[in-house]
């Protein structure tokens, strides 16, 4: 009776109906808009297939923007991983009082979300030409950091600001991973005569390596897609690829509209690769640290 | 042996010193910009510290309107996200565990695809000459913006609610409810929702925090939200931006504090049971 085709179809429909609204939403508002961009990147204005849009990505102006975004992301992710790792190790294995941990994690949770426009304002108020620290250094120590070559609205200034949320995110991810290092490993290493440094170099770091590299990829993608902080901080003096695309969409740049598709497609490829790397490495790191 | 006993404490002390240096530098980096923005926000009056920048911001009708707009949008987004995620996460746990990786992958896509690209896709797909011309009217654009925000918060909302559902026995509760004659809506909103209330609230606060500060979507869809207003203030005022940053930080801190309180509360109830 239950094998009648009508009822089995109904049963199948009954099983799937609960996620149909979600799937419709996902197709309509995530997959199709993205597919629209990807397909558009390979179409000319009449809808025919073309590689001209892609070829135009290699114009020096756009290449320079992509390269700038990649450099900012690499540097801010690299510095975030490095400094975050050192601070996390100091707090969890460096003999600091354990009660520092919880406040640091709570604060990191806030700082990781304190991005965008307000973050740029905070740094301008602190290290801008009239910023708190700029003036303090000038009045107390007679050091004028701006005449010494420092400029917040620059490549390194931008990286220094990005480091705020990158470092916070790194701490949020790596502190639990450091807790996963088993005490037995360190004891075993010590029994075998390893020094502290040898333990880190030959046991802890290899175990943590996938987690570190994976977090690096995540931070890279995090910074690569960012725009609000950079726009509020530097205007358009640092022409990141996101700022270029934003101007293109707004219509501030009057030229071939197809180029926007190509830029967006290039961005999807880059963040897609970074995230794929993150997912693969996270799985690998969970083999040891759970 | 003798050498080791004297060398070890000294090494530990040195390690301790380096740990303190790393920690102090980190804290300084995190805290100094906060002090800086606070001090700067007080400088509006020439001769003395004052809260003039704050009264100027809070009294600005533009601020009030955009803040209200973003607040309403964030609440709409929370409701939309809840309607979308709770039934889905529930159903996947109950009937389609095999679909879990697929659904999870989709919910993570908004983290993979840059926000600006998603917004660009919306503008191209829902413009006036498309099959669903949402950007043609103001209401349509508002709805599209809420949908965009729901998409941005999908990863956080889904993970929060799915984690909440993991702590309860979805199957048994559903069967019990059904044997008492409850329909799907009753099960979802009178049984599942109260059980994952704290998880839902954490997701909701995070969503509000994201929506309040969001810039790209609102600017590209040309809606009067707080993000674009903040950028405008940044370009046109001297001390008000710092005051805005202080307000934004206080709001973020408050929402994150609520999330922490929620998770502590939920641990409490679970232990008590």
Coordinates of C-alpha atoms in Angstrom, one line a residue:
Chain A
X1 CA 0.0 0.0 0.0
X2 CA 2.7 2.4 1.0
X3 CA 4.6 1.5 -2.2
X4 CA 1.9 3.2 -4.4
X5 CA 3.8 5.8 -6.5
X6 CA 1.5 8.7 -5.4
X7 CA 2.1 8.3 -1.7
X8 CA 5.9 7.8 -2.0
X9 CA 6.1 11.0 -4.0
X10 CA 4.0 12.7 -1.3
X11 CA 6.2 11.3 1.4
X12 CA 9.3 12.5 -0.5
X13 CA 7.7 16.0 -0.8
X14 CA 6.8 15.9 2.9
X15 CA 10.4 15.2 3.8
X16 CA 11.8 18.1 1.7
X17 CA 9.1 20.8 2.1
X18 CA 10.7 22.1 5.3
X19 CA 13.8 23.5 3.7
X20 CA 12.1 24.7 0.5
X21 CA 11.7 28.3 1.7
X22 CA 15.4 28.4 2.7
X23 CA 16.5 26.9 -0.7
X24 CA 14.4 29.5 -2.6
X25 CA 15.9 32.3 -0.5
X26 CA 19.4 30.9 -1.1
X27 CA 18.9 30.5 -4.8
X28 CA 17.2 33.9 -5.3
X29 CA 19.4 36.0 -3.0
X30 CA 22.8 34.3 -2.8
X31 CA 23.4 32.0 -5.7
X32 CA 21.6 33.8 -8.5
X33 CA 23.1 37.3 -7.8
X34 CA 26.5 35.7 -7.7
X35 CA 26.0 33.7 -10.8
X36 CA 24.7 36.8 -12.5
X37 CA 28.1 38.5 -11.8
X38 CA 30.1 35.5 -12.8
X39 CA 28.2 35.1 -16.1
X40 CA 28.2 38.8 -16.7
X41 CA 32.0 38.8 -16.5
X42 CA 32.1 36.7 -19.6
X43 CA 29.4 38.5 -21.6
X44 CA 29.5 41.5 -23.9
X45 CA 26.8 44.1 -23.9
X46 CA 24.7 41.9 -26.3
X47 CA 25.0 38.9 -24.1
X48 CA 27.4 37.0 -26.3
X49 CA 30.5 35.2 -24.9
X50 CA 33.6 37.2 -24.6
X51 CA 36.9 37.4 -22.8
X52 CA 37.5 41.1 -23.3
X53 CA 36.2 41.9 -19.8
X54 CA 38.7 39.5 -18.3
X55 CA 41.5 40.8 -20.5
X56 CA 40.7 44.4 -19.3
X57 CA 41.4 43.2 -15.7
X58 CA 45.0 43.2 -16.7
X59 CA 45.1 46.9 -17.4
X60 CA 47.8 48.5 -15.2
X61 CA 45.3 50.6 -13.2
X62 CA 43.2 47.6 -12.1
X63 CA 46.2 45.3 -11.7
X64 CA 47.7 47.9 -9.4
X65 CA 44.5 48.0 -7.3
X66 CA 44.2 44.2 -7.1
X67 CA 47.9 44.1 -6.1
X68 CA 47.4 46.8 -3.5
X69 CA 44.5 44.9 -1.9
X70 CA 46.5 41.7 -1.9
X71 CA 49.5 43.4 -0.3
X72 CA 47.4 45.1 2.4
X73 CA 45.6 41.8 3.1
X74 CA 48.8 39.8 3.2
X75 CA 50.5 42.2 5.5
X76 CA 47.6 42.8 7.9
X77 CA 46.8 39.0 8.0
X78 CA 50.5 38.2 8.5
X79 CA 51.0 40.7 11.2
X80 CA 47.7 39.7 12.8
X81 CA 48.7 36.1 12.9
X82 CA 52.2 36.8 14.3
X83 CA 51.2 39.3 17.0
X84 CA 48.1 37.4 17.9
X85 CA 50.0 34.2 18.3
X86 CA 52.7 35.9 20.5
X87 CA 50.1 37.5 22.7
X88 CA 48.0 34.3 22.9
X89 CA 51.1 32.2 23.8
X90 CA 52.1 34.8 26.4
X91 CA 48.7 34.7 28.0
X92 CA 48.1 30.9 27.9
X93 CA 51.7 29.5 28.3
X94 CA 53.8 32.4 29.5
X95 CA 53.1 32.3 33.2
X96 CA 50.7 35.2 33.2
X97 CA 47.9 35.2 35.7
X98 CA 45.1 33.0 34.3
X99 CA 42.4 35.6 35.2
X100 CA 43.7 37.8 32.3
X101 CA 42.3 35.3 29.8
X102 CA 38.6 35.8 30.0
X103 CA 38.7 39.7 29.8
X104 CA 41.0 39.5 26.8
X105 CA 38.7 37.1 25.0
X106 CA 35.7 39.2 25.8
X107 CA 37.4 42.3 24.6
X108 CA 38.6 40.6 21.4
X109 CA 34.9 39.7 20.7
X110 CA 34.0 43.4 20.9
X111 CA 37.1 44.5 18.9
X112 CA 36.5 42.0 16.1
X113 CA 33.1 43.6 15.6
X114 CA 34.3 47.2 16.1
X115 CA 35.3 47.6 12.5
X116 CA 34.1 49.7 9.6
X117 CA 33.7 53.5 9.8
X118 CA 34.0 54.0 13.6
X119 CA 37.4 52.2 13.7
X120 CA 38.8 54.7 11.2
X121 CA 37.5 57.6 13.3
X122 CA 39.1 56.1 16.4
X123 CA 42.5 55.9 14.7
X124 CA 42.3 59.4 13.2
X125 CA 41.5 60.7 16.7
X126 CA 44.5 58.9 18.1
X127 CA 47.2 59.1 15.4
X128 CA 45.9 61.7 12.9
X129 CA 47.7 65.0 12.6
X130 CA 45.8 66.4 15.7
X131 CA 45.4 63.0 17.3
X132 CA 45.7 62.3 21.0
X133 CA 49.0 60.4 20.8
X134 CA 50.5 62.6 18.0
X135 CA 50.0 65.7 20.3
X136 CA 51.1 63.9 23.4
X137 CA 54.4 62.9 21.8
X138 CA 54.9 66.4 20.5
X139 CA 54.2 68.2 23.8
X140 CA 55.9 65.7 26.2
X141 CA 58.8 64.3 24.2
X142 CA 59.1 66.9 21.5
X143 CA 58.7 64.2 18.8
X144 CA 56.8 65.2 15.7
X145 CA 55.9 61.8 14.2
X146 CA 54.5 63.5 11.1
X147 CA 57.7 65.3 10.3
X148 CA 59.5 62.0 11.0
X149 CA 57.7 60.5 8.0
X150 CA 54.7 58.9 9.7
X151 CA 51.4 59.2 8.0
X152 CA 48.2 57.4 9.1
X153 CA 46.6 57.9 5.7
X154 CA 49.1 55.7 3.9
X155 CA 49.7 52.0 3.0
X156 CA 51.3 51.2 6.3
X157 CA 48.7 53.4 8.2
X158 CA 45.9 51.3 6.7
X159 CA 47.6 48.1 7.7
X160 CA 48.1 49.4 11.2
X161 CA 44.4 50.1 11.5
X162 CA 43.3 46.8 9.9
X163 CA 45.5 45.1 12.5
X164 CA 42.9 46.1 15.1
X165 CA 40.2 43.7 14.0
X166 CA 42.6 41.2 12.5
X167 CA 44.5 40.8 15.8
X168 CA 41.2 40.5 17.7
X169 CA 39.9 37.8 15.3
X170 CA 43.2 35.9 15.6
X171 CA 43.0 35.9 19.4
X172 CA 39.4 34.6 19.3
X173 CA 40.5 31.7 17.0
X174 CA 43.9 30.8 18.3
X175 CA 43.3 30.9 22.1
X176 CA 41.1 27.8 22.0
X177 CA 43.5 26.1 19.6
X178 CA 46.4 26.7 22.1
X179 CA 44.2 25.1 24.8
X180 CA 44.1 22.0 22.7
X181 CA 47.8 21.4 23.1
X182 CA 48.0 18.5 25.4
X183 CA 50.1 18.8 28.6
X184 CA 51.4 15.3 28.0
X185 CA 53.2 16.5 24.9
X186 CA 55.1 19.1 26.7
X187 CA 55.9 16.7 29.6
X188 CA 57.0 14.0 27.1
X189 CA 59.3 16.5 25.4
X190 CA 60.8 17.7 28.7
X191 CA 61.4 14.1 29.8
X192 CA 63.3 13.5 26.6
X193 CA 65.4 16.5 27.4
X194 CA 63.9 19.1 25.0
X195 CA 64.3 22.8 25.9
X196 CA 61.4 25.2 26.0
X197 CA 62.3 26.5 22.5
X198 CA 62.8 23.0 21.1
X199 CA 59.3 22.0 22.4
X200 CA 57.7 24.9 20.6
X201 CA 59.8 24.4 17.4
X202 CA 59.5 20.7 17.1
X203 CA 56.1 19.8 18.8
X204 CA 53.7 22.7 19.3
X205 CA 54.3 24.7 16.1
X206 CA 54.0 21.7 13.7
X207 CA 50.7 20.7 15.5
X208 CA 49.5 24.3 15.3
X209 CA 50.7 25.0 11.8
X210 CA 47.5 24.1 9.9
X211 CA 45.5 26.2 12.4
X212 CA 47.9 29.2 12.0
X213 CA 47.9 29.0 8.2
X214 CA 44.2 28.5 8.0
X215 CA 43.6 31.5 10.2
X216 CA 46.0 33.5 8.0
X217 CA 43.8 32.6 5.0
X218 CA 40.6 33.6 6.9
X219 CA 42.2 36.9 8.0
X220 CA 43.3 37.5 4.4
X221 CA 39.8 37.1 3.0
X222 CA 38.4 39.2 5.9
X223 CA 40.7 42.1 5.0
X224 CA 40.4 41.7 1.2
X225 CA 36.6 42.2 1.2
X226 CA 36.7 45.2 3.6
X227 CA 35.9 48.7 2.3
X228 CA 34.3 50.9 4.9
X229 CA 37.4 51.4 7.1
X230 CA 39.6 52.2 4.2
X231 CA 37.1 54.6 2.6
X232 CA 36.6 56.5 5.9
X233 CA 40.3 56.6 6.6
X234 CA 41.9 57.3 3.3
X235 CA 39.1 58.6 1.1
X236 CA 40.2 57.2 -2.2
X237 CA 43.9 57.9 -1.9
X238 CA 44.6 54.2 -1.4
X239 CA 42.7 52.7 -4.4
X240 CA 42.0 49.2 -3.1
X241 CA 40.1 47.0 -5.5
X242 CA 37.0 47.2 -3.3
X243 CA 37.1 51.0 -3.5
X244 CA 37.5 50.8 -7.3
X245 CA 34.5 48.5 -7.6
X246 CA 32.4 50.7 -5.3
X247 CA 33.2 53.7 -7.5
X248 CA 32.4 51.6 -10.6
X249 CA 29.0 50.6 -9.2
X250 CA 28.1 54.1 -8.0
X251 CA 28.8 55.2 -11.6
X252 CA 31.5 57.7 -10.5
X253 CA 33.8 56.1 -13.1
X254 CA 32.3 56.6 -16.5
X255 CA 33.5 53.8 -18.7
X256 CA 32.6 50.3 -19.7
X257 CA 30.1 49.0 -17.1
X258 CA 31.1 45.4 -17.9
X259 CA 34.4 46.0 -16.2
X260 CA 32.6 45.9 -12.8
X261 CA 31.5 42.3 -13.4
X262 CA 35.1 41.4 -14.2
X263 CA 36.4 43.1 -11.0
X264 CA 33.8 41.4 -8.9
X265 CA 34.6 38.0 -10.5
X266 CA 38.2 38.4 -9.7
X267 CA 37.4 39.2 -6.1
X268 CA 35.2 36.1 -5.8
X269 CA 38.1 34.0 -7.1
X270 CA 40.6 35.4 -4.7
X271 CA 38.4 35.2 -1.5
X272 CA 37.1 31.8 -2.7
X273 CA 40.6 30.4 -2.9
X274 CA 41.5 31.9 0.5
X275 CA 38.4 30.4 2.2
X276 CA 38.9 27.0 0.5
X277 CA 42.4 27.0 2.0
X278 CA 41.0 27.9 5.4
X279 CA 38.4 25.0 5.3
X280 CA 40.9 22.4 4.2
X281 CA 43.5 23.5 6.8
X282 CA 40.9 23.7 9.6
X283 CA 39.9 20.1 9.0
X284 CA 43.5 19.0 9.0
X285 CA 44.2 20.9 12.3
X286 CA 41.2 19.3 13.9
X287 CA 42.9 15.9 13.6
X288 CA 45.2 16.9 16.4
X289 CA 43.4 19.6 18.3
X290 CA 39.8 19.0 19.1
Chain B
X1 CA 71.5 18.5 37.6
X2 CA 72.8 21.3 39.7
X3 CA 73.1 23.6 36.6
X4 CA 69.5 22.8 35.7
X5 CA 68.0 23.8 39.0
X6 CA 69.5 27.3 38.9
X7 CA 69.0 27.8 35.1
X8 CA 65.3 26.8 35.0
X9 CA 63.8 29.5 37.3
X10 CA 65.9 32.2 35.6
X11 CA 64.6 31.0 32.2
X12 CA 61.1 31.1 33.5
X13 CA 61.5 34.6 34.9
X14 CA 62.8 35.8 31.6
X15 CA 59.9 34.1 29.8
X16 CA 57.6 35.7 32.2
X17 CA 59.1 39.2 31.4
X18 CA 58.6 38.6 27.7
X19 CA 55.1 37.5 28.2
X20 CA 54.3 40.6 30.2
X21 CA 55.9 42.8 27.4
X22 CA 53.8 41.1 24.7
X23 CA 50.6 41.3 26.7
X24 CA 51.2 45.0 27.6
X25 CA 51.9 46.0 24.0
X26 CA 48.8 44.2 22.9
X27 CA 46.6 45.9 25.5
X28 CA 48.2 49.3 24.7
X29 CA 47.4 48.8 21.0
X30 CA 43.8 47.8 21.8
X31 CA 43.2 50.5 24.4
X32 CA 45.0 53.6 23.2
X33 CA 42.7 54.2 20.2
X34 CA 39.8 54.0 22.5
X35 CA 41.3 56.6 24.9
X36 CA 42.3 58.7 21.9
X37 CA 38.8 58.8 20.4
X38 CA 37.3 59.6 23.7
X39 CA 39.8 62.4 24.4
X40 CA 39.3 63.8 20.9
X41 CA 35.5 63.7 21.2
X42 CA 35.7 66.0 24.2
X43 CA 37.8 68.8 22.4
X44 CA 35.0 70.5 20.5
X45 CA 35.0 73.6 22.8
X46 CA 38.3 75.5 22.4
X47 CA 39.3 76.1 26.0
X48 CA 38.0 73.1 28.0
X49 CA 36.8 69.5 27.7
X50 CA 33.1 69.3 27.0
X51 CA 30.4 67.0 25.7
X52 CA 29.5 69.5 23.0
X53 CA 30.3 67.0 20.2
X54 CA 27.9 64.5 21.7
X55 CA 25.1 67.0 22.0
X56 CA 25.8 68.1 18.5
X57 CA 25.5 64.5 17.2
X58 CA 22.6 63.4 19.4
X59 CA 20.7 66.6 18.5
X60 CA 21.2 66.3 14.8
X61 CA 17.9 65.2 13.2
X62 CA 19.9 63.4 10.5
X63 CA 21.5 61.2 13.2
X64 CA 18.2 60.5 14.8
X65 CA 16.5 59.6 11.6
X66 CA 19.3 57.4 10.3
X67 CA 19.8 55.7 13.7
X68 CA 16.1 55.0 13.9
X69 CA 16.1 53.7 10.3
X70 CA 19.0 51.3 11.0
X71 CA 17.5 50.2 14.3
X72 CA 14.2 49.4 12.6
X73 CA 16.0 47.6 9.8
X74 CA 18.0 45.6 12.3
X75 CA 14.8 44.4 14.0
X76 CA 13.2 43.5 10.7
X77 CA 16.4 41.7 9.8
X78 CA 16.3 39.7 13.0
X79 CA 12.6 38.7 12.4
X80 CA 13.4 37.8 8.8
X81 CA 16.4 35.8 9.8
X82 CA 14.5 34.0 12.5
X83 CA 11.7 33.0 10.2
X84 CA 14.2 31.8 7.7
X85 CA 16.7 30.0 9.9
X86 CA 14.7 28.4 12.7
X87 CA 12.4 26.2 10.5
X88 CA 15.3 25.3 8.3
X89 CA 17.7 24.3 11.1
X90 CA 14.9 22.4 12.8
X91 CA 13.9 20.6 9.7
X92 CA 17.4 19.6 8.8
X93 CA 18.0 18.2 12.3
X94 CA 14.6 16.3 12.3
X95 CA 14.3 15.0 8.8
X96 CA 17.2 15.8 6.5
X97 CA 20.5 15.2 8.4
X98 CA 22.1 14.3 5.1
X99 CA 21.5 17.8 3.9
X100 CA 23.3 19.4 6.7
X101 CA 26.7 19.9 5.0
X102 CA 24.9 21.5 2.0
X103 CA 22.8 23.9 4.1
X104 CA 25.8 24.7 6.3
X105 CA 27.9 25.5 3.2
X106 CA 25.2 27.8 1.8
X107 CA 25.0 29.7 5.2
X108 CA 28.7 30.2 5.0
X109 CA 28.7 31.7 1.5
X110 CA 28.1 35.3 2.7
X111 CA 31.4 35.1 4.4
X112 CA 33.1 33.8 1.3
X113 CA 31.6 36.2 -1.2
X114 CA 32.6 39.8 -0.4
X115 CA 29.7 42.0 0.7
X116 CA 30.2 44.5 -2.1
X117 CA 29.9 41.7 -4.7
X118 CA 26.6 40.5 -3.2
X119 CA 25.3 44.0 -3.2
X120 CA 26.5 44.5 -6.8
X121 CA 24.6 41.3 -7.7
X122 CA 21.4 42.6 -6.1
X123 CA 21.6 45.8 -8.0
X124 CA 22.1 44.0 -11.3
X125 CA 19.4 41.4 -10.6
X126 CA 16.7 43.4 -9.0
X127 CA 16.9 46.6 -11.0
X128 CA 13.9 48.2 -12.7
X129 CA 14.3 46.1 -15.9
X130 CA 14.5 42.8 -14.2
X131 CA 11.9 40.1 -13.5
X132 CA 11.7 41.3 -9.8
X133 CA 12.2 45.1 -10.0
X134 CA 12.7 45.6 -6.2
X135 CA 14.9 48.7 -6.6
X136 CA 12.1 50.4 -8.5
X137 CA 10.3 51.6 -5.4
X138 CA 11.5 52.8 -1.9
X139 CA 9.6 50.1 -0.1
X140 CA 11.0 47.5 -2.5
X141 CA 14.5 48.8 -1.9
X142 CA 13.9 48.7 1.9
X143 CA 12.8 45.1 1.6
X144 CA 15.8 44.2 -0.5
X145 CA 18.1 45.9 2.0
X146 CA 16.6 43.8 4.8
X147 CA 17.1 40.7 2.7
X148 CA 20.7 41.7 2.1
X149 CA 21.2 42.2 5.8
X150 CA 19.6 38.8 6.5
X151 CA 22.0 37.3 4.1
X152 CA 25.0 38.9 5.8
X153 CA 23.8 37.7 9.2
X154 CA 23.0 34.2 8.0
X155 CA 26.3 32.6 9.0
X156 CA 25.9 33.9 12.6
X157 CA 22.2 33.3 12.9
X158 CA 22.4 29.8 11.6
X159 CA 25.3 28.7 13.8
X160 CA 23.7 30.2 16.9
X161 CA 20.3 28.6 16.4
X162 CA 21.8 25.2 15.2
X163 CA 24.0 25.1 18.3
X164 CA 20.9 25.8 20.4
X165 CA 19.0 23.0 18.8
X166 CA 21.9 20.6 19.4
X167 CA 21.4 20.9 23.2
X168 CA 17.8 19.7 23.1
X169 CA 16.2 16.5 21.9
X170 CA 14.5 17.7 18.8
X171 CA 13.0 14.3 17.8
X172 CA 11.5 13.4 21.1
X173 CA 10.0 16.9 21.7
X174 CA 8.5 16.8 18.2
X175 CA 6.9 13.4 18.7
X176 CA 5.6 14.4 22.1
X177 CA 4.0 17.5 20.7
X178 CA 2.6 15.7 17.7
X179 CA 1.0 13.0 19.9
X180 CA -0.7 15.9 21.8
X181 CA -2.0 17.2 18.5
X182 CA 0.3 20.1 17.9
X183 CA 0.8 21.3 14.3
X184 CA 4.2 22.4 12.8
X185 CA 3.8 26.0 13.6
X186 CA 2.9 25.3 17.2
X187 CA 5.9 23.0 17.4
X188 CA 8.3 25.5 15.9
X189 CA 7.2 28.6 17.8
X190 CA 5.8 27.3 21.0
X191 CA 8.2 24.4 21.7
X192 CA 11.5 24.9 19.7
X193 CA 11.7 28.7 20.0
X194 CA 11.4 28.9 23.8
X195 CA 14.0 26.1 24.1
X196 CA 16.6 27.9 22.0
X197 CA 15.6 31.4 23.2
X198 CA 19.1 32.3 24.5
X199 CA 20.7 31.1 21.3
X200 CA 18.3 33.1 19.2
X201 CA 19.0 36.2 21.3
X202 CA 22.7 35.9 20.8
X203 CA 22.2 35.6 17.1
X204 CA 19.9 38.6 17.2
X205 CA 22.3 40.9 19.1
X206 CA 25.1 40.0 16.7
X207 CA 22.8 40.7 13.8
X208 CA 21.8 44.1 15.3
X209 CA 25.5 45.0 15.8
X210 CA 26.3 44.1 12.2
X211 CA 23.3 46.0 10.7
X212 CA 23.8 49.2 12.8
X213 CA 27.3 49.7 11.5
X214 CA 26.8 48.4 7.9
X215 CA 27.9 50.7 5.2
X216 CA 28.3 49.1 1.8
X217 CA 24.8 47.7 1.2
X218 CA 23.0 50.8 2.5
X219 CA 25.3 53.2 0.4
X220 CA 24.9 51.2 -2.8
X221 CA 21.2 50.8 -2.4
X222 CA 21.1 54.5 -1.5
X223 CA 19.1 54.2 1.7
X224 CA 19.4 56.7 4.7
X225 CA 21.1 54.3 7.1
X226 CA 23.6 55.0 9.9
X227 CA 26.6 53.8 8.0
X228 CA 26.5 56.3 5.2
X229 CA 25.6 59.0 7.7
X230 CA 28.8 58.2 9.7
X231 CA 30.9 58.5 6.5
X232 CA 29.2 61.9 5.7
X233 CA 30.0 63.1 9.3
X234 CA 33.6 61.9 8.9
X235 CA 34.0 64.0 5.8
X236 CA 32.3 67.2 7.1
X237 CA 32.9 67.5 10.8
X238 CA 36.0 67.6 13.0
X239 CA 35.2 66.3 16.5
X240 CA 31.8 64.7 15.9
X241 CA 33.2 61.6 14.2
X242 CA 35.1 60.7 17.4
X243 CA 31.9 61.1 19.4
X244 CA 30.1 58.9 16.9
X245 CA 32.9 56.3 17.3
X246 CA 32.6 56.4 21.0
X247 CA 28.8 55.9 20.7
X248 CA 29.3 53.0 18.2
X249 CA 31.8 51.4 20.5
X250 CA 29.5 51.6 23.5
X251 CA 26.7 50.1 21.5
X252 CA 28.9 47.2 20.2
X253 CA 30.2 46.6 23.8
X254 CA 26.6 46.6 25.1
X255 CA 25.4 44.1 22.5
X256 CA 28.4 41.8 23.0
X257 CA 27.9 42.1 26.8
X258 CA 24.3 41.0 26.4
X259 CA 25.5 38.0 24.3
X260 CA 27.9 37.0 27.1
X261 CA 25.2 37.4 29.7
X262 CA 22.9 35.2 27.6
X263 CA 25.4 32.4 27.3
X264 CA 26.1 32.5 31.0
X265 CA 22.4 32.5 31.6
X266 CA 21.8 29.5 29.4
X267 CA 24.6 27.5 31.1
X268 CA 22.9 28.3 34.4
X269 CA 19.6 26.9 33.4
X270 CA 21.2 23.8 32.0
X271 CA 23.0 23.1 35.1
X272 CA 20.0 23.6 37.2
X273 CA 17.9 21.2 35.2

